[in-house]
Amino acid sequence: MNARRWNCCFVWSLVFAASVALAASRPAAAGELDKLDTSLKLIPADAAFYSSMMRNREQFEAIKKSNACVKVLAMPIVQKAIADFTAEMTEQGNLAQLQAALENPETRKALDLFVEMASHEMFVYGDKDFADFVDLFQSANAAQSFGPMLAQITGQTNDRKPNEIQAAAIVSVLAKHADQIRVPNLVVGFKVKNAELAKEQLIKLEMIANILAENSEVTKGRIKKTKVGDFEYLVLNLDGSMLPWDEISEEQFKEMGADENNVKKVIEQLKKAKLVVALGLRGDYLVASVGSSLEALEKLGKGDRLIDRVEFKPLVKYADRRLVSISYASEAINQRLNNQPKSIDNLLETGEQLLATSDLKDEQKDRIRKDAKSLSADLKTLFPKAGAAMALSFLTDRGLESYQYAWGDHNGLDGSKPLGLLEHIGGNPLFGVVARQKCNVKDYDLLVKWLKTGYGYFREFGLPLMEDDDREKVETFTKAALPLVERLDKANREMLFPALADGQFALVVDARLTSKQFIASLPATEKPMPMLEPALVIGVSDAKLLEKGLGEYRAVVNGLIDAMRQVEDVHVPANFKIPEPQVTETADGKIFAFTLPEPWGVDKKIVPNLAISDKVAVVSISREHTGRLLKATPPALGGVLAKSDRPLAVAVWFQWAGTLDAAMPWIDFAVEKAVADQDDKAEKKAVVDQVRTGVDVFKTLRTVTDEGYIEDGALVNHSMLEIQDVGK
């Protein structure tokens, strides 16, 4: 699965965006979401990112009243920690001071306001300038990463330290993008139901801030009450000219190797930079903003709204749920956060600078430039274009349910059919992911194309630089290896790709394999202990072709080992090769097992193997696990995967409570070893009981299930976190 897709889908706490391509999208949910009591209705349509957390106090109270919380607080170790803290505070006199402070009416009001701010809804949003900010940050980060390497290779270090080279490279990038040097506008808000309490505290804050500001010539007169729209804010205005630029020597930058004109350009831009901080009450929201202006604050509740964008149409279906979070990322910011093409351009630029300083002939340089640009263009086709993203979560009787919508290019995923591999995961394993991708031989063609090109450059430039003996060894190996590589390429094209045209694959982890002694060199345990069992399952379209292809792979690898034996002074053991597997025919498929050597001392249950049936291929570390996976078994995953007969692109699950159950024998073993020297039986029992109580509390998080499917051009990830309180 592409990492970018998952990044776009799981945007929980803070997401960015400022979409250009979707700015003209027709409002699809206009007015339909106005019944929602949320800050989303205030956010402008061109917001770079938005994220909100709701029902915070409700969630806190649910945890506080749970049996799990009661059990944790009743644990002797927790009780002792509380008692020790109280005693220490009392001895030092701090407890009395703390109690006095808490009883102070003014302190109490301030604390009440903080609790109020965190109780209902908290939101954060950034304006469209965040896209430029991310772009500038990534460019500076690339300069910092590649600058020292480039200076080292081109011999331009001039005895400078790596951090000085990095600083000079960053200055160069900042000068190149000087128009982007500004503080992006960020707004944070807290819903408060006690507006009078908030007003009272703001008045006190204003008095303190004015006293502090007037005591300094630098900040004097820079705090003012300012009306923004219909609301009044306390605003602090700062700018870059306030910094002591006279104390900053440009010579220091020159010594780092930074260009004088670049330094002046950056400093002049920083002098003009503004920092505006505002705080005030906007209706029932206590709002703070930080940025280069008050623009983001001014746009709250005005003009086109984010809530009316087409990306929020799916939210209509869940508007009546107990929503706890809503977040959004637009196309522009997602493309910058997942900007692999720009990273490729940075590498290309670095290569061009290296090429300019090389001693190669002009014809060679031109050829390398042409190939580098072609490689860059080919690589960029491998990265899908990111789109906007929207996510929401709500409470249910079973826990937390979420939907994440990610627009953009999802052509690599195939969500047109049910995931048949779900019947070959062994029922209900601890962890797993199943997906179907569209088979694309073009990507393989690109790989072959550039491997051949790279090999050509190696022969042209690499071999001549080698010592005669080393060059002869390489020639001997490649002469024998190249026909084998061609044989491998043929097997890939004519056997592997057709055999695996189904496109499904699965990673499954279970823990049913047990032993008292997995490795002979380790001491045996009194009872059998579990071990994690990873396995790979692949959908098969042509079992006979796959078996033939795997035979070709074995022959190629063994041929390459033989080719190494032909190289002088390279010693390869005579018996080192992939052996003939032990073949077992079963009702569900054919198993090819490779028994581990006896001297290794590994439990005989551990047998690496590969199995093939008409529908699946399995790679695992035990015959028993392979047998479970070959056999078609209805999945018992529950959650959003309770029904698996509908078209899906991805399915993911994690049995957290089951994982803790599997780990429990090892946890008990570790605890027993830890208290082995303890003579007090009651103390031993107390430790064991507390550990088990802790595990029971952690098991309140039961399972996580997720299904991914394509809907109206978006990749939708529907997930459920199931929570179950412990018994009394």
XYZ file of C-alpha atoms in Angstrom:
728
model
C 0.000 0.000 0.000
C 1.253 3.456 -0.818
C 2.438 5.358 2.242
C 0.979 8.596 0.931
C -2.501 7.079 0.929
C -2.274 6.138 4.580
C -0.882 9.538 5.475
C -3.775 11.212 3.761
C -6.324 8.924 5.430
C -5.217 9.090 9.074
C -5.267 12.878 9.642
C -6.318 12.951 13.328
C -4.994 15.947 15.199
C -3.435 18.439 12.821
C -3.870 18.557 9.035
C -2.875 21.162 6.472
C -4.178 22.418 3.155
C -5.058 25.280 0.769
C -6.553 23.815 -2.357
C -6.157 25.558 -5.699
C -7.629 22.868 -7.923
C -10.725 22.403 -5.739
C -11.307 26.084 -4.977
C -14.001 26.208 -7.631
C -15.787 23.078 -6.394
C -19.528 23.507 -6.259
C -20.948 23.656 -2.705
C -22.621 20.297 -2.200
C -23.652 20.455 1.439
C -24.602 24.134 1.667
C -26.912 24.693 4.621
C -27.324 20.985 5.347
C -24.741 21.034 8.153
C -25.825 24.279 9.835
C -27.507 22.317 12.613
C -24.060 21.232 13.811
C -22.877 23.069 16.901
C -19.239 23.349 15.822
C -16.548 25.879 14.933
C -16.477 24.404 11.432
C -19.193 26.893 10.446
C -16.763 29.777 11.144
C -13.838 28.526 9.038
C -13.289 30.093 5.578
C -13.363 27.889 2.500
C -9.702 28.524 1.622
C -8.381 27.328 4.995
C -5.089 25.507 4.769
C -6.041 23.079 7.509
C -8.632 22.623 10.214
C -8.956 20.224 13.130
C -11.348 20.173 16.057
C -11.834 18.089 19.193
C -15.297 17.990 20.780
C -17.056 16.467 23.800
C -13.770 16.520 25.697
C -15.292 16.713 29.169
C -17.818 14.013 28.307
C -14.985 11.681 27.313
C -12.970 12.565 30.429
C -15.954 11.890 32.698
C -16.573 8.531 30.999
C -12.983 7.501 31.719
C -13.171 8.835 35.268
C -16.332 6.842 36.034
C -15.102 3.622 34.393
C -14.263 0.490 36.361
C -10.816 0.575 34.741
C -10.062 3.962 36.297
C -11.361 2.825 39.684
C -9.097 -0.251 39.546
C -6.044 1.790 38.585
C -6.575 4.238 41.445
C -7.071 1.334 43.865
C -3.778 -0.325 42.920
C -1.329 -0.334 45.893
C 1.448 1.138 43.760
C -0.782 4.061 42.759
C -2.026 4.557 46.313
C 1.567 4.567 47.546
C 2.633 7.102 44.905
C -0.215 9.417 45.942
C 0.632 9.009 49.630
C 4.352 9.633 49.016
C 3.614 12.751 46.972
C 1.248 14.093 49.642
C 3.786 13.392 52.425
C 6.612 15.089 50.520
C 4.491 18.118 49.742
C 3.467 18.311 53.439
C 7.059 18.023 54.735
C 8.271 20.782 52.449
C 5.323 22.992 53.229
C 4.281 23.061 49.598
C 0.988 21.276 50.198
C -0.305 24.073 52.400
C 0.816 26.649 49.843
C -0.868 24.710 47.064
C -4.084 24.389 49.037
C -4.004 28.106 49.841
C -3.470 28.940 46.172
C -6.353 26.715 45.136
C -8.607 28.328 47.720
C -7.727 31.789 46.440
C -10.781 33.064 44.504
C -8.657 34.608 41.735
C -6.647 31.423 41.229
C -9.826 29.396 41.327
C -11.371 31.513 38.548
C -8.303 31.141 36.345
C -8.327 27.367 36.807
C -12.057 27.248 36.155
C -11.479 29.039 32.857
C -8.769 26.568 31.827
C -11.108 23.664 32.620
C -13.892 25.382 30.690
C -11.611 25.879 27.670
C -10.752 22.179 27.556
C -14.260 20.868 28.265
C -16.321 21.408 25.140
C -14.557 22.076 21.856
C -11.043 23.056 20.826
C -10.123 23.882 17.241
C -7.153 25.016 15.190
C -7.052 26.329 11.642
C -4.365 27.744 9.370
C -4.815 29.991 6.369
C -3.643 29.441 2.798
C -0.157 30.824 3.565
C 0.665 27.544 5.269
C 1.159 25.942 1.836
C 3.998 28.370 1.071
C 5.387 27.894 4.575
C 5.570 24.102 4.130
C 7.106 24.574 0.681
C 9.817 26.865 2.078
C 10.481 24.526 5.007
C 10.949 21.527 2.700
C 13.302 23.481 0.435
C 15.385 24.569 3.426
C 15.417 21.020 4.784
C 16.620 19.680 1.421
C 19.412 22.286 1.347
C 20.436 21.295 4.855
C 20.516 17.605 3.891
C 22.323 17.849 0.551
C 24.504 20.936 1.143
C 27.378 19.284 3.063
C 27.454 16.303 0.693
C 27.618 18.564 -2.352
C 30.362 20.729 -0.834
C 32.365 17.639 0.107
C 32.143 16.040 -3.333
C 32.952 19.267 -5.195
C 35.822 20.150 -2.874
C 34.212 23.411 -1.737
C 34.235 22.819 2.012
C 37.143 25.242 2.580
C 37.669 23.801 6.058
C 34.152 24.792 7.054
C 32.242 22.714 9.605
C 29.143 20.752 8.452
C 26.799 23.069 10.406
C 28.349 26.116 8.697
C 27.856 24.548 5.268
C 24.247 23.767 6.171
C 23.660 27.357 7.347
C 25.055 28.751 4.091
C 22.871 26.389 2.048
C 19.765 27.406 4.008
C 20.561 31.121 3.516
C 20.812 30.484 -0.227
C 17.370 28.833 -0.292
C 15.773 31.548 1.859
C 17.153 34.235 -0.445
C 15.790 32.407 -3.468
C 12.313 32.268 -1.872
C 12.463 35.510 0.099
C 8.853 36.389 -0.767
C 7.736 33.325 1.227
C 9.481 34.392 4.441
C 6.567 35.294 6.660
C 4.728 33.897 9.652
C 1.674 31.922 8.468
C -1.593 32.781 10.158
C -2.850 30.316 12.748
C -6.057 30.538 14.791
C -6.821 28.487 17.910
C -10.210 28.544 19.582
C -11.902 27.174 22.712
C -15.630 27.015 23.274
C -16.626 28.545 26.628
C -20.145 28.454 28.001
C -19.306 30.826 30.851
C -18.632 33.958 28.775
C -18.636 36.263 31.810
C -15.796 34.313 33.411
C -13.785 34.571 30.173
C -14.410 38.341 29.927
C -13.289 38.871 33.508
C -10.029 36.980 32.968
C -9.349 38.802 29.685
C -9.661 42.158 31.463
C -7.120 41.054 34.066
C -4.796 39.763 31.365
C -5.059 43.078 29.520
C -4.057 45.019 32.635
C -1.016 42.788 33.269
C 0.046 42.840 29.592
C -0.169 46.641 29.391
C 1.901 47.098 32.553
C 4.611 44.770 31.237
C 4.600 46.330 27.758
C 4.785 49.938 29.009
C 7.838 49.109 31.133
C 9.922 48.502 27.981
C 10.729 50.999 25.229
C 10.739 48.144 22.720
C 7.158 47.025 23.405
C 5.681 50.313 24.587
C 2.466 51.134 22.744
C 2.412 47.834 20.880
C -0.549 46.318 22.757
C -3.894 47.764 21.761
C -7.569 46.907 21.823
C -8.579 46.322 18.193
C -11.969 45.635 16.692
C -12.008 42.843 14.133
C -15.436 42.612 12.572
C -17.969 42.829 15.384
C -15.592 41.596 18.072
C -12.858 43.219 20.134
C -9.414 41.661 20.621
C -6.292 42.433 22.588
C -3.593 42.682 19.886
C 0.205 42.683 20.173
C 2.091 43.965 17.102
C 5.761 43.066 16.636
C 8.070 43.220 13.626
C 11.510 42.131 12.547
C 13.011 45.595 12.898
C 12.800 45.208 16.683
C 15.576 42.616 16.657
C 19.138 43.832 17.405
C 20.368 43.553 13.823
C 23.352 45.788 14.590
C 24.691 43.042 16.833
C 24.416 40.449 14.065
C 27.589 40.418 11.986
C 27.268 39.685 8.290
C 30.908 38.597 8.437
C 29.839 35.530 10.399
C 27.665 34.451 7.494
C 30.476 35.133 5.031
C 32.794 32.883 7.025
C 30.209 30.138 6.646
C 30.438 30.550 2.885
C 27.115 32.335 2.485
C 26.826 34.780 -0.409
C 26.847 38.408 0.806
C 23.913 39.425 -1.385
C 21.890 36.437 -0.174
C 22.536 37.373 3.460
C 21.433 40.969 2.886
C 18.321 39.843 1.033
C 17.264 37.502 3.842
C 17.957 40.059 6.573
C 15.993 42.767 4.749
C 13.038 40.415 4.407
C 13.232 39.457 8.096
C 13.294 43.127 9.085
C 9.997 43.625 7.245
C 8.413 40.492 8.728
C 5.435 41.026 11.043
C 4.227 39.065 14.048
C 0.712 39.813 15.211
C -0.748 38.077 18.266
C -4.425 38.519 19.160
C -6.664 37.232 21.942
C -10.342 37.833 22.475
C -13.862 36.505 22.855
C -15.803 35.834 19.653
C -19.309 34.876 20.700
C -18.907 31.705 22.762
C -15.353 31.022 21.548
C -12.196 32.262 23.243
C -9.955 32.823 20.236
C -6.211 33.386 19.848
C -4.401 34.052 16.586
C -0.732 34.208 15.643
C 0.615 35.260 12.276
C 1.796 38.046 10.039
C -1.606 39.774 10.112
C -5.147 39.547 11.442
C -6.434 38.270 8.102
C -7.264 34.759 9.348
C -9.158 36.253 12.290
C -11.024 38.672 10.036
C -12.222 35.862 7.761
C -13.837 33.864 10.581
C -17.558 33.542 9.843
C -17.356 35.590 6.624
C -17.607 34.726 2.946
C -17.489 31.193 1.574
C -17.316 28.576 4.307
C -15.260 25.412 4.619
C -18.347 23.512 5.787
C -20.021 24.157 2.424
C -17.230 22.633 0.352
C -17.929 19.445 -1.562
C -15.419 17.562 0.607
C -17.802 17.869 3.579
C -20.769 16.302 1.811
C -20.083 12.904 3.514
C -20.374 14.603 6.918
C -24.105 15.122 6.342
C -24.746 11.409 6.983
C -23.171 11.622 10.447
C -24.302 15.052 11.601
C -26.613 13.530 14.223
C -23.875 11.340 15.773
C -21.866 12.129 18.918
C -19.034 13.736 16.967
C -15.702 14.061 18.770
C -13.428 15.217 15.949
C -13.529 16.754 12.482
C -10.456 17.544 10.399
C -9.597 18.652 6.892
C -6.587 18.895 4.586
C -6.802 20.466 1.158
C -5.106 19.466 -2.026
C -2.444 22.187 -1.979
C -1.046 21.331 1.440
C -1.291 17.578 0.914
C 0.661 17.887 -2.299
C 3.384 19.807 -0.492
C 3.488 17.417 2.448
C 3.737 14.473 0.050
C 5.954 16.169 -2.507
C 8.198 13.335 -3.663
C 8.541 14.961 -7.134
C 10.159 17.997 -5.524
C 12.604 15.735 -3.679
C 13.506 14.216 -7.039
C 14.031 17.716 -8.461
C 16.303 18.555 -5.523
C 18.394 15.451 -6.239
C 18.491 16.348 -9.922
C 19.692 19.856 -9.068
C 22.375 18.440 -6.785
C 23.492 16.078 -9.532
C 23.707 18.960 -11.997
C 25.987 20.894 -9.658
C 28.224 17.839 -9.232
C 28.288 17.268 -12.978
C 29.352 20.867 -13.616
C 32.509 20.353 -11.527
C 33.437 16.948 -13.011
C 36.213 16.238 -15.554
C 33.939 14.318 -17.920
C 33.758 15.126 -21.608
C 30.967 17.444 -22.767
C 29.394 14.583 -24.727
C 29.323 12.426 -21.588
C 27.882 15.249 -19.492
C 25.122 15.878 -22.034
C 24.247 12.183 -22.105
C 24.124 11.983 -18.309
C 21.932 15.112 -18.131
C 19.541 13.631 -20.676
C 19.312 10.315 -18.816
C 18.946 12.049 -15.445
C 16.009 14.118 -16.694
C 14.432 11.041 -18.222
C 14.894 9.105 -14.968
C 13.379 12.003 -13.029
C 10.325 12.040 -15.296
C 9.898 8.257 -14.991
C 10.196 8.312 -11.199
C 7.574 11.029 -10.909
C 5.032 8.807 -12.659
C 5.332 6.320 -9.785
C 3.983 8.778 -7.198
C 0.210 9.351 -7.197
C -1.065 12.904 -7.009
C -2.434 13.848 -3.601
C -5.853 15.419 -3.154
C -7.837 16.934 -0.316
C -8.669 14.907 2.809
C -11.461 15.053 5.397
C -11.903 12.967 8.536
C -14.519 12.623 11.262
C -14.963 10.502 14.396
C -17.906 9.871 16.710
C -18.674 7.923 19.852
C -20.825 4.806 19.745
C -21.934 2.272 22.326
C -19.024 0.075 21.200
C -16.290 2.717 21.191
C -15.004 5.140 18.567
C -15.966 5.018 14.893
C -14.144 7.035 12.220
C -14.302 7.861 8.526
C -11.392 9.297 6.574
C -11.897 10.482 2.986
C -8.862 11.019 0.761
C -9.259 12.372 -2.750
C -6.576 12.179 -5.406
C -5.020 9.439 -7.507
C -5.826 5.947 -6.185
C -5.344 4.104 -9.456
C -2.900 1.679 -7.830
C -5.606 0.232 -5.574
C -8.322 -2.064 -6.862
C -11.564 -1.844 -4.894
C -13.827 -3.364 -7.522
C -14.254 -6.792 -5.868
C -14.422 -8.400 -2.410
C -11.102 -9.355 -0.831
C -11.182 -13.129 -1.172
C -7.955 -13.481 0.845
C -9.940 -12.671 3.994
C -10.991 -16.316 3.861
C -7.311 -17.296 4.061
C -6.152 -15.470 7.183
C -6.865 -18.294 9.609
C -10.128 -16.972 11.049
C -9.142 -14.331 13.606
C -5.376 -13.679 13.776
C -3.869 -10.996 16.011
C -2.920 -8.606 13.254
C -3.250 -8.415 9.519
C -3.657 -6.333 6.397
C -5.218 -7.488 3.141
C -5.224 -5.386 -0.020
C -5.635 -5.667 -3.759
C -3.489 -3.661 -6.155
C -3.764 -3.330 -9.904
C -1.001 -5.215 -11.635
C 1.178 -2.847 -13.626
C 3.967 -4.336 -15.709
C 4.946 -0.814 -16.824
C 6.525 -0.151 -13.421
C 8.601 -3.303 -13.811
C 9.606 -2.196 -17.311
C 10.895 1.079 -15.855
C 12.929 -0.815 -13.270
C 14.517 -3.017 -15.934
C 15.179 -0.011 -18.172
C 17.105 1.878 -15.510
C 18.941 -1.166 -14.193
C 20.282 -1.662 -17.703
C 21.171 2.022 -17.965
C 22.898 1.950 -14.586
C 24.847 -1.158 -15.547
C 25.954 0.582 -18.739
C 27.299 3.556 -16.763
C 29.037 1.175 -14.373
C 30.867 -0.492 -17.251
C 31.765 2.848 -18.808
C 32.869 4.743 -15.694
C 33.203 2.260 -12.824
C 35.187 -0.609 -14.314
C 38.047 1.528 -15.710
C 38.677 2.910 -12.212
C 39.143 -0.544 -10.671
C 42.417 -2.329 -10.078
C 43.183 -4.964 -12.729
C 42.567 -7.890 -10.353
C 39.243 -6.515 -9.131
C 38.120 -5.698 -12.659
C 38.921 -9.233 -13.802
C 36.880 -10.695 -10.933
C 33.895 -8.515 -11.818
C 34.160 -9.502 -15.490
C 34.308 -13.190 -14.559
C 31.198 -12.934 -12.376
C 29.143 -10.808 -14.783
C 29.941 -13.104 -17.715
C 28.300 -15.983 -15.835
C 25.584 -13.891 -14.146
C 24.136 -11.934 -17.096
C 22.489 -14.970 -18.757
C 20.973 -15.831 -15.370
C 19.609 -12.292 -14.973
C 18.008 -12.553 -18.421
C 16.500 -15.880 -17.352
C 15.131 -14.204 -14.214
C 13.609 -11.391 -16.275
C 11.900 -13.941 -18.518
C 10.531 -15.803 -15.482
C 9.140 -12.556 -14.080
C 7.385 -11.619 -17.310
C 6.137 -15.018 -18.452
C 5.476 -16.725 -15.117
C 5.344 -14.480 -12.032
C 3.189 -11.627 -13.344
C 0.579 -13.838 -15.041
C 0.489 -16.182 -12.019
C -0.127 -13.308 -9.591
C -2.501 -11.269 -11.770
C -5.125 -11.477 -8.999
C -3.314 -8.591 -7.263
C -4.221 -9.543 -3.679
C -1.686 -9.822 -0.889
C -1.918 -10.162 2.883
C 0.394 -9.922 5.870
C -0.890 -11.988 8.795
C 0.536 -12.294 12.306
C -0.695 -14.889 14.802
C 0.664 -16.456 18.003
C -0.578 -20.054 18.185
C 2.894 -21.605 17.819
C 4.151 -22.694 21.255
C 7.252 -24.379 22.652
C 9.123 -24.828 25.917
C 12.417 -24.195 24.123
C 12.397 -22.478 20.724
C 16.221 -22.433 20.574
C 18.442 -25.052 22.244
C 20.946 -22.443 23.404
C 18.264 -20.831 25.612
C 16.942 -22.386 28.840
C 13.663 -24.269 28.639
C 10.513 -22.930 30.301
C 8.203 -24.936 32.560
C 5.245 -24.616 30.223
C 4.896 -24.009 26.463
C 5.236 -20.327 25.552
C 3.727 -18.599 22.495
C 5.689 -17.134 19.621
C 4.653 -14.609 16.972
C 3.940 -16.245 13.616
C 4.270 -13.893 10.639
C 3.022 -15.078 7.261
C 2.580 -13.729 3.755
C -0.458 -14.736 1.692
C -0.726 -13.910 -2.016
C -3.649 -14.357 -4.386
C -2.914 -16.842 -7.182
C -4.346 -16.797 -10.713
C -2.298 -19.689 -12.166
C -0.867 -22.150 -9.619
C 1.063 -24.269 -12.156
C 2.736 -21.219 -13.661
C 3.678 -19.948 -10.203
C 5.222 -23.289 -9.225
C 7.221 -23.331 -12.446
C 8.377 -19.757 -11.844
C 9.525 -20.532 -8.307
C 11.570 -23.417 -9.697
C 13.199 -20.937 -12.072
C 14.013 -18.592 -9.183
C 15.702 -21.385 -7.252
C 17.753 -22.323 -10.314
C 18.779 -18.684 -10.910
C 19.847 -18.095 -7.307
C 21.846 -21.306 -7.205
C 23.360 -20.345 -10.561
C 24.468 -16.979 -9.141
C 26.047 -18.808 -6.184
C 27.932 -21.001 -8.661
C 29.013 -17.871 -10.535
C 30.539 -16.557 -7.317
C 32.496 -19.807 -6.963
C 34.142 -19.123 -10.317
C 35.643 -15.868 -9.040
C 39.199 -16.217 -7.836
C 39.770 -15.837 -4.066
C 36.010 -15.956 -3.359
C 35.283 -18.918 -1.110
C 31.717 -20.225 -1.115
C 31.010 -23.463 0.838
C 30.359 -26.384 -1.490
C 27.013 -27.193 0.155
C 25.793 -23.594 0.213
C 22.681 -23.400 -1.993
C 18.904 -23.451 -1.889
C 18.155 -27.137 -1.319
C 15.413 -29.205 -2.826
C 12.305 -28.655 -0.689
C 10.373 -31.404 1.052
C 7.084 -31.566 -0.823
C 3.865 -32.483 0.982
C 0.544 -32.852 -0.827
C -2.528 -31.889 1.227
C -6.206 -31.563 0.432
C -5.816 -27.780 0.429
C -2.550 -27.427 -1.496
C 1.069 -28.370 -1.964
C 3.622 -27.423 0.750
C 7.319 -26.949 -0.069
C 9.216 -27.061 3.246
C 12.876 -26.361 4.047
C 13.985 -28.090 7.262
C 16.539 -26.100 9.221
C 19.924 -27.741 9.921
C 20.071 -29.786 13.135
C 23.143 -27.903 14.516
C 21.107 -24.682 14.620
C 19.150 -26.106 17.569
C 15.805 -24.657 16.488
C 12.537 -26.264 17.594
C 11.390 -28.701 14.902
C 8.001 -26.986 14.753
C 9.739 -24.054 13.055
C 9.971 -25.029 9.396
C 10.182 -22.248 6.775
C 7.894 -23.203 3.933
C 6.034 -22.057 0.879
C 2.676 -23.478 -0.160
C 0.593 -23.167 -3.309
C -3.067 -23.863 -3.914
C -5.390 -22.972 -6.750
C -6.248 -19.667 -5.054
C -3.395 -18.663 -2.762
C 0.315 -18.899 -2.073
C 1.534 -18.884 1.532
C 4.946 -18.212 3.072
C 5.221 -18.960 6.804
C 7.535 -20.401 9.467
C 5.471 -23.467 10.413
C 3.488 -26.129 8.598
C 0.595 -25.726 11.051
C 0.194 -22.035 10.281
C 0.397 -22.696 6.555
C -2.294 -25.352 6.888
C -4.644 -22.860 8.578
C -4.026 -20.254 5.891
C -4.472 -22.608 2.928
C -7.856 -23.736 4.209
C -10.742 -21.407 3.327
C -12.252 -20.219 6.627
C -14.864 -17.470 7.102
C -13.153 -14.538 8.855
C -14.239 -13.736 12.413
C -12.795 -10.228 12.733
C -15.879 -8.305 13.871
C -16.034 -4.527 13.893
C -16.350 -2.942 10.459
C -15.076 -6.200 8.950
C -17.967 -8.266 10.306
C -19.196 -8.446 6.707
C -16.468 -9.059 4.152
C -18.465 -9.941 1.036
C -18.578 -6.406 -0.403
C -16.022 -4.726 -2.698
C -12.980 -3.527 -0.725
C -9.501 -2.276 -1.563
C -7.982 -2.665 1.906
C -8.783 -4.419 5.189
C -6.749 -3.964 8.388
C -7.261 -5.284 11.906
C -5.432 -5.455 15.215
C -6.642 -7.604 18.109
C -5.079 -5.596 20.950
C -6.701 -7.542 23.777
C -5.844 -10.820 22.032
C -2.236 -9.705 21.689
C -2.059 -9.030 25.432
C -3.567 -12.468 26.106
C -0.893 -14.026 23.889
C 1.819 -12.037 25.676
C 0.503 -12.861 29.157
C 2.591 -16.048 29.644
C 5.737 -14.036 28.884
C 4.585 -11.202 31.172
C 3.986 -13.702 34.005
C 7.386 -15.271 33.293
C 9.141 -11.883 33.494
C 7.320 -10.928 36.716
C 8.143 -14.264 38.341
C 11.824 -13.793 37.507
C 11.718 -10.226 38.847
C 10.284 -11.259 42.249
C 12.152 -14.572 42.522
C 14.419 -13.240 45.286
C 11.511 -11.760 47.252
C 10.896 -13.739 50.471
C 7.589 -12.126 51.381
C 4.879 -14.214 49.666
C 2.262 -11.524 50.233
C 4.523 -8.969 48.532
C 5.068 -11.356 45.626
C 1.337 -11.860 45.213
C 0.726 -8.106 45.382
C 3.189 -7.483 42.552
C 1.683 -10.218 40.380
C -1.875 -8.996 41.061
C -0.968 -5.398 40.160
C 0.651 -6.422 36.893
C -2.409 -8.463 35.947
C -4.699 -5.591 36.893
C -2.623 -3.314 34.668
C -2.954 -5.756 31.773
C -6.730 -5.990 32.332
C -6.969 -2.198 32.197
C -5.013 -2.067 28.944
C -7.377 -4.670 27.530
C -10.249 -2.186 27.688
C -9.041 -1.317 24.172
C -10.257 -4.467 22.462
C -9.798 -4.343 18.697
C -9.199 -1.962 15.822
C -10.707 -2.791 12.434
C -10.526 -0.784 9.223
C -11.960 -1.173 5.757
C -10.870 0.834 2.728
C -13.027 1.311 -0.351
C -13.453 3.718 -3.246
C -16.508 5.998 -3.141
C -17.155 8.913 -5.516
C -13.465 9.183 -6.376
C -12.273 9.131 -2.761
C -10.481 6.422 -0.837
C -12.627 5.947 2.263
C -11.175 4.365 5.372
C -13.915 3.348 7.792
C -12.487 2.224 11.129
C -13.716 1.236 14.569
C -11.896 1.189 17.881
C -13.858 -1.111 20.190
C -13.661 -0.325 23.903
C -14.974 -2.531 26.715
C -14.736 -1.607 30.376
C -13.341 -4.146 32.826
C -15.625 -5.917 35.282
C -16.024 -4.605 38.813
